C-alpha cells in the first residue's frame, strides 16, 4: 500500500510551488527551542497539514511562547467550543479582541455555558482581572499603515463583486452562483478566486471585513510593540490573508532597503535606463541580506486548525520580522510608497532567477500609475501584488545540503570603459527588459488584472 504524502492547504501549496532555493549559504541551526522551526528574517514559511490535539497545542504554547506573546483568536476558534484549558493557556499570555470580533461575540453571552464563561472574561477586562485586551477602533486605525494594507486585503474580496457586476453588464443579466464561482476562479486563481467568491457571498454583511481587520491588526501590533503574535483560526481565508499580508510587507521592506542603497550611491547599483523613463538594475540575492539592519526582531504566526477539536489538524504560516519595518510603515502611512528618498519615484523589487539561473532581485524605479476603486486611490503595482498567486519565497541553501550557491563572479555587474561607471552587460540588459515585458504581458491578461479606473 502506497504511503500517503503530506497534504497542503491551497495557500501553502502555491507558496511552496513558487519557492526558489539558493542565494545564501547558512549553517544548519542546532539550538532551536522545542516546537519551533528556524526563523530567518522575512522568510515566509508554511507547513503541511499535521495531526494535532488540543493538549499538544496547549503544551506548545506553554513551552515555546515567549513572555508577552499575544494571541489573536478568530470567531471560528471560539465557535467550535475549544477545551477551556486551551483558552486558559492563551489567556495566561494575553488574548486580543478586535472591534469586529467583539461585535460577533456579544450575541453569544447567553448561548451556552462556554460562551457565558468567555463573556465573563471579556467583561472582567475592565477590572483588570483577565488576560483579554479589548482593542478599540481608535487603536486599530492608529496603527501605522493600517489603512493601506487593510484596503489591499479587502480589495481581494471586493474584486468578486466588481467582476460579477462587470460580468452581468456583458451578459445582460446576473449569472447563477456556479457560473460566478467558475468565473472568479478562472479569473483570479485558486487563492484569489476563493476570496473573491467570499466577497461576493458576503456582499451584504456589514462585518464582511472582520478577517482583514484581525490579520492586519495582529501583524502591525507585532511590529509596533515588538511582541510575538499568534493568530489561531479554522478559516482558510484568514490563513491566506495572513500569508499575503506578510509577503506584501516583506516585499515593500526589501524595496525600501534597495531604494536607500540606490539613493546613497546610484553608481554602485549599475542602473540601466529603460524605456518609459524607468530605471532598472539587478542585485544578487545574497546582497539583499546585507541590507537588513541589525537589531531586534519579532515573530508572527498563523495557525490554521482543521476538522474539529476531536480530530484536529494544524498548518502553520510564520515569519520573522525586523522591527526596522516600522520605518517602512511610517512612509506607507504618509504616501503609500515604499520610499521617500527618490524624489517622488517609487521602487519595486521582485525576486526571481536570472538568465544564469541564479537568484537575483530586480529593482524598478519609476513614477507609478494610480488607479481608482470606488472612492479609494491605489498604486497599480500594489493592486497587482495583492492579486497575484505566486508569492515568491527564497529558501537558503544549507551547507552540505545542496550546491545551489551563487557564483558571485559571474553576475551582471561588469566594468565599463575607462572613466565610465559600472554598467550591465548587454545580455543582462536584454534579460531585464524581457522580464519587464513578460510581467507587463502577464498583468495585461484577464487573470489577476486589477479592476479599477485610471486616476
PDB file of N, CA, C and O in Angstrom, residues 154-168 170-171 174-203 237 386-389 445-451:
ATOM      1  N   UNK A 154      -8.741  43.840   1.651  1.00  0.00           N
ATOM      2  CA  UNK A 154     -10.178  43.874   1.361  1.00  0.00           C
ATOM      3  C   UNK A 154     -10.430  43.941  -0.144  1.00  0.00           C
ATOM      4  O   UNK A 154     -11.466  43.454  -0.620  1.00  0.00           O
ATOM      5  N   UNK A 155      -9.486  44.512  -0.894  1.00  0.00           N
ATOM      6  CA  UNK A 155      -9.640  44.549  -2.353  1.00  0.00           C
ATOM      7  C   UNK A 155      -9.697  43.149  -2.944  1.00  0.00           C
ATOM      8  O   UNK A 155     -10.385  42.903  -3.939  1.00  0.00           O
ATOM      9  N   UNK A 156      -8.991  42.199  -2.327  1.00  0.00           N
ATOM     10  CA  UNK A 156      -9.015  40.825  -2.819  1.00  0.00           C
ATOM     11  C   UNK A 156     -10.427  40.239  -2.739  1.00  0.00           C
ATOM     12  O   UNK A 156     -10.748  39.318  -3.495  1.00  0.00           O
ATOM     13  N   UNK A 157     -11.247  40.748  -1.821  1.00  0.00           N
ATOM     14  CA  UNK A 157     -12.646  40.333  -1.749  1.00  0.00           C
ATOM     15  C   UNK A 157     -13.526  41.218  -2.634  1.00  0.00           C
ATOM     16  O   UNK A 157     -14.471  40.734  -3.252  1.00  0.00           O
ATOM     17  N   UNK A 158     -13.200  42.508  -2.694  1.00  0.00           N
ATOM     18  CA  UNK A 158     -14.008  43.431  -3.493  1.00  0.00           C
ATOM     19  C   UNK A 158     -14.030  43.061  -4.969  1.00  0.00           C
ATOM     20  O   UNK A 158     -15.012  43.308  -5.661  1.00  0.00           O
ATOM     21  N   UNK A 159     -12.929  42.487  -5.468  1.00  0.00           N
ATOM     22  CA  UNK A 159     -12.883  42.168  -6.898  1.00  0.00           C
ATOM     23  C   UNK A 159     -13.959  41.157  -7.275  1.00  0.00           C
ATOM     24  O   UNK A 159     -14.371  41.098  -8.433  1.00  0.00           O
ATOM     25  N   UNK A 160     -14.430  40.370  -6.315  1.00  0.00           N
ATOM     26  CA  UNK A 160     -15.526  39.447  -6.610  1.00  0.00           C
ATOM     27  C   UNK A 160     -16.777  40.198  -7.008  1.00  0.00           C
ATOM     28  O   UNK A 160     -17.399  39.902  -8.040  1.00  0.00           O
ATOM     29  N   UNK A 161     -17.147  41.190  -6.218  1.00  0.00           N
ATOM     30  CA  UNK A 161     -18.327  41.993  -6.516  1.00  0.00           C
ATOM     31  C   UNK A 161     -18.131  42.794  -7.804  1.00  0.00           C
ATOM     32  O   UNK A 161     -19.036  42.864  -8.650  1.00  0.00           O
ATOM     33  N   UNK A 162     -16.932  43.380  -7.977  1.00  0.00           N
ATOM     34  CA  UNK A 162     -16.667  44.166  -9.187  1.00  0.00           C
ATOM     35  C   UNK A 162     -16.706  43.297 -10.442  1.00  0.00           C
ATOM     36  O   UNK A 162     -17.246  43.697 -11.474  1.00  0.00           O
ATOM     37  N   UNK A 163     -16.113  42.089 -10.355  1.00  0.00           N
ATOM     38  CA  UNK A 163     -16.069  41.203 -11.518  1.00  0.00           C
ATOM     39  C   UNK A 163     -17.462  40.722 -11.908  1.00  0.00           C
ATOM     40  O   UNK A 163     -17.776  40.606 -13.104  1.00  0.00           O
ATOM     41  N   UNK A 164     -18.316  40.437 -10.926  1.00  0.00           N
ATOM     42  CA  UNK A 164     -19.658  39.951 -11.237  1.00  0.00           C
ATOM     43  C   UNK A 164     -20.523  41.071 -11.808  1.00  0.00           C
ATOM     44  O   UNK A 164     -21.331  40.839 -12.718  1.00  0.00           O
ATOM     45  N   UNK A 165     -20.355  42.291 -11.307  1.00  0.00           N
ATOM     46  CA  UNK A 165     -21.062  43.424 -11.909  1.00  0.00           C
ATOM     47  C   UNK A 165     -20.658  43.588 -13.370  1.00  0.00           C
ATOM     48  O   UNK A 165     -21.490  43.829 -14.247  1.00  0.00           O
ATOM     49  N   UNK A 166     -19.351  43.450 -13.611  1.00  0.00           N
ATOM     50  CA  UNK A 166     -18.841  43.545 -14.972  1.00  0.00           C
ATOM     51  C   UNK A 166     -19.398  42.422 -15.840  1.00  0.00           C
ATOM     52  O   UNK A 166     -19.809  42.629 -16.987  1.00  0.00           O
ATOM     53  N   UNK A 167     -19.453  41.216 -15.279  1.00  0.00           N
ATOM     54  CA  UNK A 167     -19.961  40.054 -15.994  1.00  0.00           C
ATOM     55  C   UNK A 167     -21.454  40.216 -16.307  1.00  0.00           C
ATOM     56  O   UNK A 167     -21.918  39.862 -17.401  1.00  0.00           O
ATOM     57  N   UNK A 168     -22.219  40.764 -15.355  1.00  0.00           N
ATOM     58  CA  UNK A 168     -23.647  40.955 -15.556  1.00  0.00           C
ATOM     59  C   UNK A 168     -23.927  41.965 -16.662  1.00  0.00           C
ATOM     60  O   UNK A 168     -24.853  41.794 -17.468  1.00  0.00           O
ATOM     61  N   UNK A 170     -21.983  42.584 -19.240  1.00  0.00           N
ATOM     62  CA  UNK A 170     -21.604  41.981 -20.517  1.00  0.00           C
ATOM     63  C   UNK A 170     -22.629  40.949 -20.978  1.00  0.00           C
ATOM     64  O   UNK A 170     -22.891  40.827 -22.183  1.00  0.00           O
ATOM     65  N   UNK A 171     -23.213  40.205 -20.012  1.00  0.00           N
ATOM     66  CA  UNK A 171     -24.144  39.124 -20.356  1.00  0.00           C
ATOM     67  C   UNK A 171     -25.606  39.553 -20.334  1.00  0.00           C
ATOM     68  O   UNK A 171     -26.492  38.770 -20.701  1.00  0.00           O
ATOM     69  N   UNK A 174     -27.796  38.743 -14.314  1.00  0.00           N
ATOM     70  CA  UNK A 174     -26.977  38.220 -13.230  1.00  0.00           C
ATOM     71  C   UNK A 174     -26.770  36.711 -13.398  1.00  0.00           C
ATOM     72  O   UNK A 174     -27.735  35.969 -13.574  1.00  0.00           O
ATOM     73  N   UNK A 175     -25.520  36.228 -13.363  1.00  0.00           N
ATOM     74  CA  UNK A 175     -25.248  34.794 -13.524  1.00  0.00           C
ATOM     75  C   UNK A 175     -25.644  34.018 -12.277  1.00  0.00           C
ATOM     76  O   UNK A 175     -25.813  34.580 -11.189  1.00  0.00           O
ATOM     77  N   UNK A 176     -25.757  32.708 -12.428  1.00  0.00           N
ATOM     78  CA  UNK A 176     -26.039  31.851 -11.270  1.00  0.00           C
ATOM     79  C   UNK A 176     -24.773  31.674 -10.434  1.00  0.00           C
ATOM     80  O   UNK A 176     -23.672  31.980 -10.871  1.00  0.00           O
ATOM     81  N   UNK A 177     -24.932  31.136  -9.214  1.00  0.00           N
ATOM     82  CA  UNK A 177     -23.808  31.025  -8.283  1.00  0.00           C
ATOM     83  C   UNK A 177     -22.691  30.149  -8.833  1.00  0.00           C
ATOM     84  O   UNK A 177     -21.509  30.432  -8.626  1.00  0.00           O
ATOM     85  N   UNK A 178     -23.023  29.062  -9.521  1.00  0.00           N
ATOM     86  CA  UNK A 178     -21.992  28.178 -10.059  1.00  0.00           C
ATOM     87  C   UNK A 178     -21.195  28.873 -11.149  1.00  0.00           C
ATOM     88  O   UNK A 178     -19.963  28.738 -11.218  1.00  0.00           O
ATOM     89  N   UNK A 179     -21.872  29.634 -12.016  1.00  0.00           N
ATOM     90  CA  UNK A 179     -21.157  30.397 -13.039  1.00  0.00           C
ATOM     91  C   UNK A 179     -20.258  31.449 -12.396  1.00  0.00           C
ATOM     92  O   UNK A 179     -19.158  31.725 -12.889  1.00  0.00           O
ATOM     93  N   UNK A 180     -20.735  32.045 -11.312  1.00  0.00           N
ATOM     94  CA  UNK A 180     -19.927  33.025 -10.585  1.00  0.00           C
ATOM     95  C   UNK A 180     -18.660  32.380 -10.048  1.00  0.00           C
ATOM     96  O   UNK A 180     -17.552  32.897 -10.206  1.00  0.00           O
ATOM     97  N   UNK A 181     -18.820  31.229  -9.414  1.00  0.00           N
ATOM     98  CA  UNK A 181     -17.657  30.543  -8.828  1.00  0.00           C
ATOM     99  C   UNK A 181     -16.633  30.182  -9.899  1.00  0.00           C
ATOM    100  O   UNK A 181     -15.429  30.409  -9.724  1.00  0.00           O
ATOM    101  N   UNK A 182     -17.084  29.608 -11.005  1.00  0.00           N
ATOM    102  CA  UNK A 182     -16.173  29.220 -12.093  1.00  0.00           C
ATOM    103  C   UNK A 182     -15.475  30.439 -12.672  1.00  0.00           C
ATOM    104  O   UNK A 182     -14.265  30.430 -12.920  1.00  0.00           O
ATOM    105  N   UNK A 183     -16.233  31.503 -12.878  1.00  0.00           N
ATOM    106  CA  UNK A 183     -15.664  32.720 -13.459  1.00  0.00           C
ATOM    107  C   UNK A 183     -14.600  33.332 -12.550  1.00  0.00           C
ATOM    108  O   UNK A 183     -13.516  33.712 -13.019  1.00  0.00           O
ATOM    109  N   UNK A 184     -14.873  33.402 -11.258  1.00  0.00           N
ATOM    110  CA  UNK A 184     -13.922  34.021 -10.328  1.00  0.00           C
ATOM    111  C   UNK A 184     -12.663  33.185 -10.176  1.00  0.00           C
ATOM    112  O   UNK A 184     -11.555  33.730 -10.099  1.00  0.00           O
ATOM    113  N   UNK A 185     -12.809  31.863 -10.151  1.00  0.00           N
ATOM    114  CA  UNK A 185     -11.619  31.023 -10.030  1.00  0.00           C
ATOM    115  C   UNK A 185     -10.777  31.094 -11.298  1.00  0.00           C
ATOM    116  O   UNK A 185      -9.540  31.112 -11.232  1.00  0.00           O
ATOM    117  N   UNK A 186     -11.423  31.134 -12.464  1.00  0.00           N
ATOM    118  CA  UNK A 186     -10.669  31.247 -13.707  1.00  0.00           C
ATOM    119  C   UNK A 186      -9.961  32.606 -13.799  1.00  0.00           C
ATOM    120  O   UNK A 186      -8.850  32.701 -14.299  1.00  0.00           O
ATOM    121  N   UNK A 187     -10.594  33.620 -13.280  1.00  0.00           N
ATOM    122  CA  UNK A 187     -10.035  34.964 -13.416  1.00  0.00           C
ATOM    123  C   UNK A 187      -8.973  35.274 -12.367  1.00  0.00           C
ATOM    124  O   UNK A 187      -7.976  35.949 -12.660  1.00  0.00           O
ATOM    125  N   UNK A 188      -9.155  34.786 -11.128  1.00  0.00           N
ATOM    126  CA  UNK A 188      -8.257  35.175 -10.046  1.00  0.00           C
ATOM    127  C   UNK A 188      -7.476  34.013  -9.442  1.00  0.00           C
ATOM    128  O   UNK A 188      -6.742  34.211  -8.478  1.00  0.00           O
ATOM    129  N   UNK A 189      -7.629  32.813  -9.967  1.00  0.00           N
ATOM    130  CA  UNK A 189      -6.839  31.693  -9.482  1.00  0.00           C
ATOM    131  C   UNK A 189      -7.465  31.004  -8.284  1.00  0.00           C
ATOM    132  O   UNK A 189      -8.537  31.372  -7.799  1.00  0.00           O
ATOM    133  N   UNK A 190      -6.777  29.998  -7.775  1.00  0.00           N
ATOM    134  CA  UNK A 190      -7.309  29.201  -6.669  1.00  0.00           C
ATOM    135  C   UNK A 190      -7.432  30.016  -5.391  1.00  0.00           C
ATOM    136  O   UNK A 190      -8.474  30.027  -4.729  1.00  0.00           O
ATOM    137  N   UNK A 191      -6.357  30.701  -5.027  1.00  0.00           N
ATOM    138  CA  UNK A 191      -6.373  31.501  -3.800  1.00  0.00           C
ATOM    139  C   UNK A 191      -7.301  32.701  -3.944  1.00  0.00           C
ATOM    140  O   UNK A 191      -8.204  32.924  -3.128  1.00  0.00           O
ATOM    141  N   UNK A 192      -7.067  33.492  -4.982  1.00  0.00           N
ATOM    142  CA  UNK A 192      -7.839  34.713  -5.152  1.00  0.00           C
ATOM    143  C   UNK A 192      -9.299  34.451  -5.460  1.00  0.00           C
ATOM    144  O   UNK A 192     -10.174  35.215  -5.043  1.00  0.00           O
ATOM    145  N   UNK A 193      -9.583  33.361  -6.196  1.00  0.00           N
ATOM    146  CA  UNK A 193     -10.962  33.054  -6.539  1.00  0.00           C
ATOM    147  C   UNK A 193     -11.810  32.753  -5.316  1.00  0.00           C
ATOM    148  O   UNK A 193     -12.969  33.159  -5.233  1.00  0.00           O
ATOM    149  N   UNK A 194     -11.232  32.035  -4.338  1.00  0.00           N
ATOM    150  CA  UNK A 194     -11.979  31.713  -3.115  1.00  0.00           C
ATOM    151  C   UNK A 194     -12.315  32.979  -2.331  1.00  0.00           C
ATOM    152  O   UNK A 194     -13.429  33.128  -1.810  1.00  0.00           O
ATOM    153  N   UNK A 195     -11.349  33.907  -2.247  1.00  0.00           N
ATOM    154  CA  UNK A 195     -11.608  35.151  -1.520  1.00  0.00           C
ATOM    155  C   UNK A 195     -12.600  36.035  -2.272  1.00  0.00           C
ATOM    156  O   UNK A 195     -13.469  36.672  -1.665  1.00  0.00           O
ATOM    157  N   UNK A 196     -12.466  36.082  -3.601  1.00  0.00           N
ATOM    158  CA  UNK A 196     -13.399  36.873  -4.399  1.00  0.00           C
ATOM    159  C   UNK A 196     -14.819  36.329  -4.248  1.00  0.00           C
ATOM    160  O   UNK A 196     -15.793  37.094  -4.168  1.00  0.00           O
ATOM    161  N   UNK A 197     -14.944  34.998  -4.200  1.00  0.00           N
ATOM    162  CA  UNK A 197     -16.265  34.387  -4.028  1.00  0.00           C
ATOM    163  C   UNK A 197     -16.844  34.725  -2.661  1.00  0.00           C
ATOM    164  O   UNK A 197     -18.047  35.024  -2.530  1.00  0.00           O
ATOM    165  N   UNK A 198     -16.001  34.729  -1.642  1.00  0.00           N
ATOM    166  CA  UNK A 198     -16.477  35.085  -0.304  1.00  0.00           C
ATOM    167  C   UNK A 198     -16.925  36.538  -0.276  1.00  0.00           C
ATOM    168  O   UNK A 198     -17.917  36.883   0.370  1.00  0.00           O
ATOM    169  N   UNK A 199     -16.177  37.407  -0.973  1.00  0.00           N
ATOM    170  CA  UNK A 199     -16.587  38.800  -1.052  1.00  0.00           C
ATOM    171  C   UNK A 199     -17.932  38.967  -1.716  1.00  0.00           C
ATOM    172  O   UNK A 199     -18.735  39.825  -1.329  1.00  0.00           O
ATOM    173  N   UNK A 200     -18.198  38.129  -2.725  1.00  0.00           N
ATOM    174  CA  UNK A 200     -19.487  38.178  -3.420  1.00  0.00           C
ATOM    175  C   UNK A 200     -20.606  37.657  -2.516  1.00  0.00           C
ATOM    176  O   UNK A 200     -21.665  38.272  -2.404  1.00  0.00           O
ATOM    177  N   UNK A 201     -20.370  36.533  -1.851  1.00  0.00           N
ATOM    178  CA  UNK A 201     -21.401  35.930  -0.993  1.00  0.00           C
ATOM    179  C   UNK A 201     -21.725  36.837   0.195  1.00  0.00           C
ATOM    180  O   UNK A 201     -22.891  36.973   0.593  1.00  0.00           O
ATOM    181  N   UNK A 202     -20.701  37.484   0.768  1.00  0.00           N
ATOM    182  CA  UNK A 202     -20.888  38.317   1.963  1.00  0.00           C
ATOM    183  C   UNK A 202     -21.112  39.790   1.635  1.00  0.00           C
ATOM    184  O   UNK A 202     -20.927  40.652   2.501  1.00  0.00           O
ATOM    185  N   UNK A 203     -21.493  40.081   0.414  1.00  0.00           N
ATOM    186  CA  UNK A 203     -21.570  41.488  -0.023  1.00  0.00           C
ATOM    187  C   UNK A 203     -22.530  42.326   0.818  1.00  0.00           C
ATOM    188  O   UNK A 203     -22.366  43.542   0.923  1.00  0.00           O
ATOM    189  N   UNK A 237      -9.423  31.352   4.785  1.00  0.00           N
ATOM    190  CA  UNK A 237      -9.302  32.707   4.247  1.00  0.00           C
ATOM    191  C   UNK A 237      -8.386  33.564   5.115  1.00  0.00           C
ATOM    192  O   UNK A 237      -7.607  34.373   4.602  1.00  0.00           O
ATOM    193  N   UNK A 386      -1.305  42.443  -4.714  1.00  0.00           N
ATOM    194  CA  UNK A 386      -2.329  41.865  -3.848  1.00  0.00           C
ATOM    195  C   UNK A 386      -3.048  40.706  -4.527  1.00  0.00           C
ATOM    196  O   UNK A 386      -3.462  39.747  -3.871  1.00  0.00           O
ATOM    197  N   UNK A 387      -3.182  40.757  -5.858  1.00  0.00           N
ATOM    198  CA  UNK A 387      -3.940  39.732  -6.568  1.00  0.00           C
ATOM    199  C   UNK A 387      -3.103  38.551  -7.043  1.00  0.00           C
ATOM    200  O   UNK A 387      -3.645  37.488  -7.310  1.00  0.00           O
ATOM    201  N   UNK A 388      -1.807  38.736  -7.173  1.00  0.00           N
ATOM    202  CA  UNK A 388      -1.004  37.665  -7.764  1.00  0.00           C
ATOM    203  C   UNK A 388      -1.007  36.424  -6.871  1.00  0.00           C
ATOM    204  O   UNK A 388      -1.076  36.498  -5.636  1.00  0.00           O
ATOM    205  N   UNK A 389      -0.917  35.282  -7.502  1.00  0.00           N
ATOM    206  CA  UNK A 389      -0.977  33.997  -6.800  1.00  0.00           C
ATOM    207  C   UNK A 389       0.397  33.498  -6.365  1.00  0.00           C
ATOM    208  O   UNK A 389       0.539  32.844  -5.337  1.00  0.00           O
ATOM    209  N   UNK A 445      -3.139  40.309 -19.019  1.00  0.00           N
ATOM    210  CA  UNK A 445      -4.102  39.224 -19.166  1.00  0.00           C
ATOM    211  C   UNK A 445      -5.267  39.433 -18.218  1.00  0.00           C
ATOM    212  O   UNK A 445      -5.181  40.158 -17.239  1.00  0.00           O
ATOM    213  N   UNK A 446      -6.344  38.774 -18.502  1.00  0.00           N
ATOM    214  CA  UNK A 446      -7.503  38.906 -17.626  1.00  0.00           C
ATOM    215  C   UNK A 446      -7.179  38.375 -16.233  1.00  0.00           C
ATOM    216  O   UNK A 446      -7.608  38.925 -15.237  1.00  0.00           O
ATOM    217  N   UNK A 447      -6.379  37.327 -16.162  1.00  0.00           N
ATOM    218  CA  UNK A 447      -6.047  36.700 -14.883  1.00  0.00           C
ATOM    219  C   UNK A 447      -5.258  37.673 -14.010  1.00  0.00           C
ATOM    220  O   UNK A 447      -4.231  38.198 -14.400  1.00  0.00           O
ATOM    221  N   UNK A 448      -5.772  37.962 -12.828  1.00  0.00           N
ATOM    222  CA  UNK A 448      -5.105  38.806 -11.842  1.00  0.00           C
ATOM    223  C   UNK A 448      -4.976  40.262 -12.286  1.00  0.00           C
ATOM    224  O   UNK A 448      -4.169  41.003 -11.743  1.00  0.00           O
ATOM    225  N   UNK A 449      -5.711  40.693 -13.277  1.00  0.00           N
ATOM    226  CA  UNK A 449      -5.649  42.097 -13.670  1.00  0.00           C
ATOM    227  C   UNK A 449      -6.543  42.912 -12.749  1.00  0.00           C
ATOM    228  O   UNK A 449      -7.721  42.600 -12.582  1.00  0.00           O
ATOM    229  N   UNK A 450      -6.013  43.974 -12.134  1.00  0.00           N
ATOM    230  CA  UNK A 450      -6.851  44.784 -11.241  1.00  0.00           C
ATOM    231  C   UNK A 450      -8.058  45.364 -11.962  1.00  0.00           C
ATOM    232  O   UNK A 450      -7.979  45.771 -13.125  1.00  0.00           O
ATOM    233  N   UNK A 451      -9.184  45.401 -11.267  1.00  0.00           N
ATOM    234  CA  UNK A 451     -10.394  46.029 -11.793  1.00  0.00           C
ATOM    235  C   UNK A 451     -10.456  47.426 -11.171  1.00  0.00           C
ATOM    236  O   UNK A 451     -10.721  47.574  -9.987  1.00  0.00           O
TER     237      UNK A 451
END
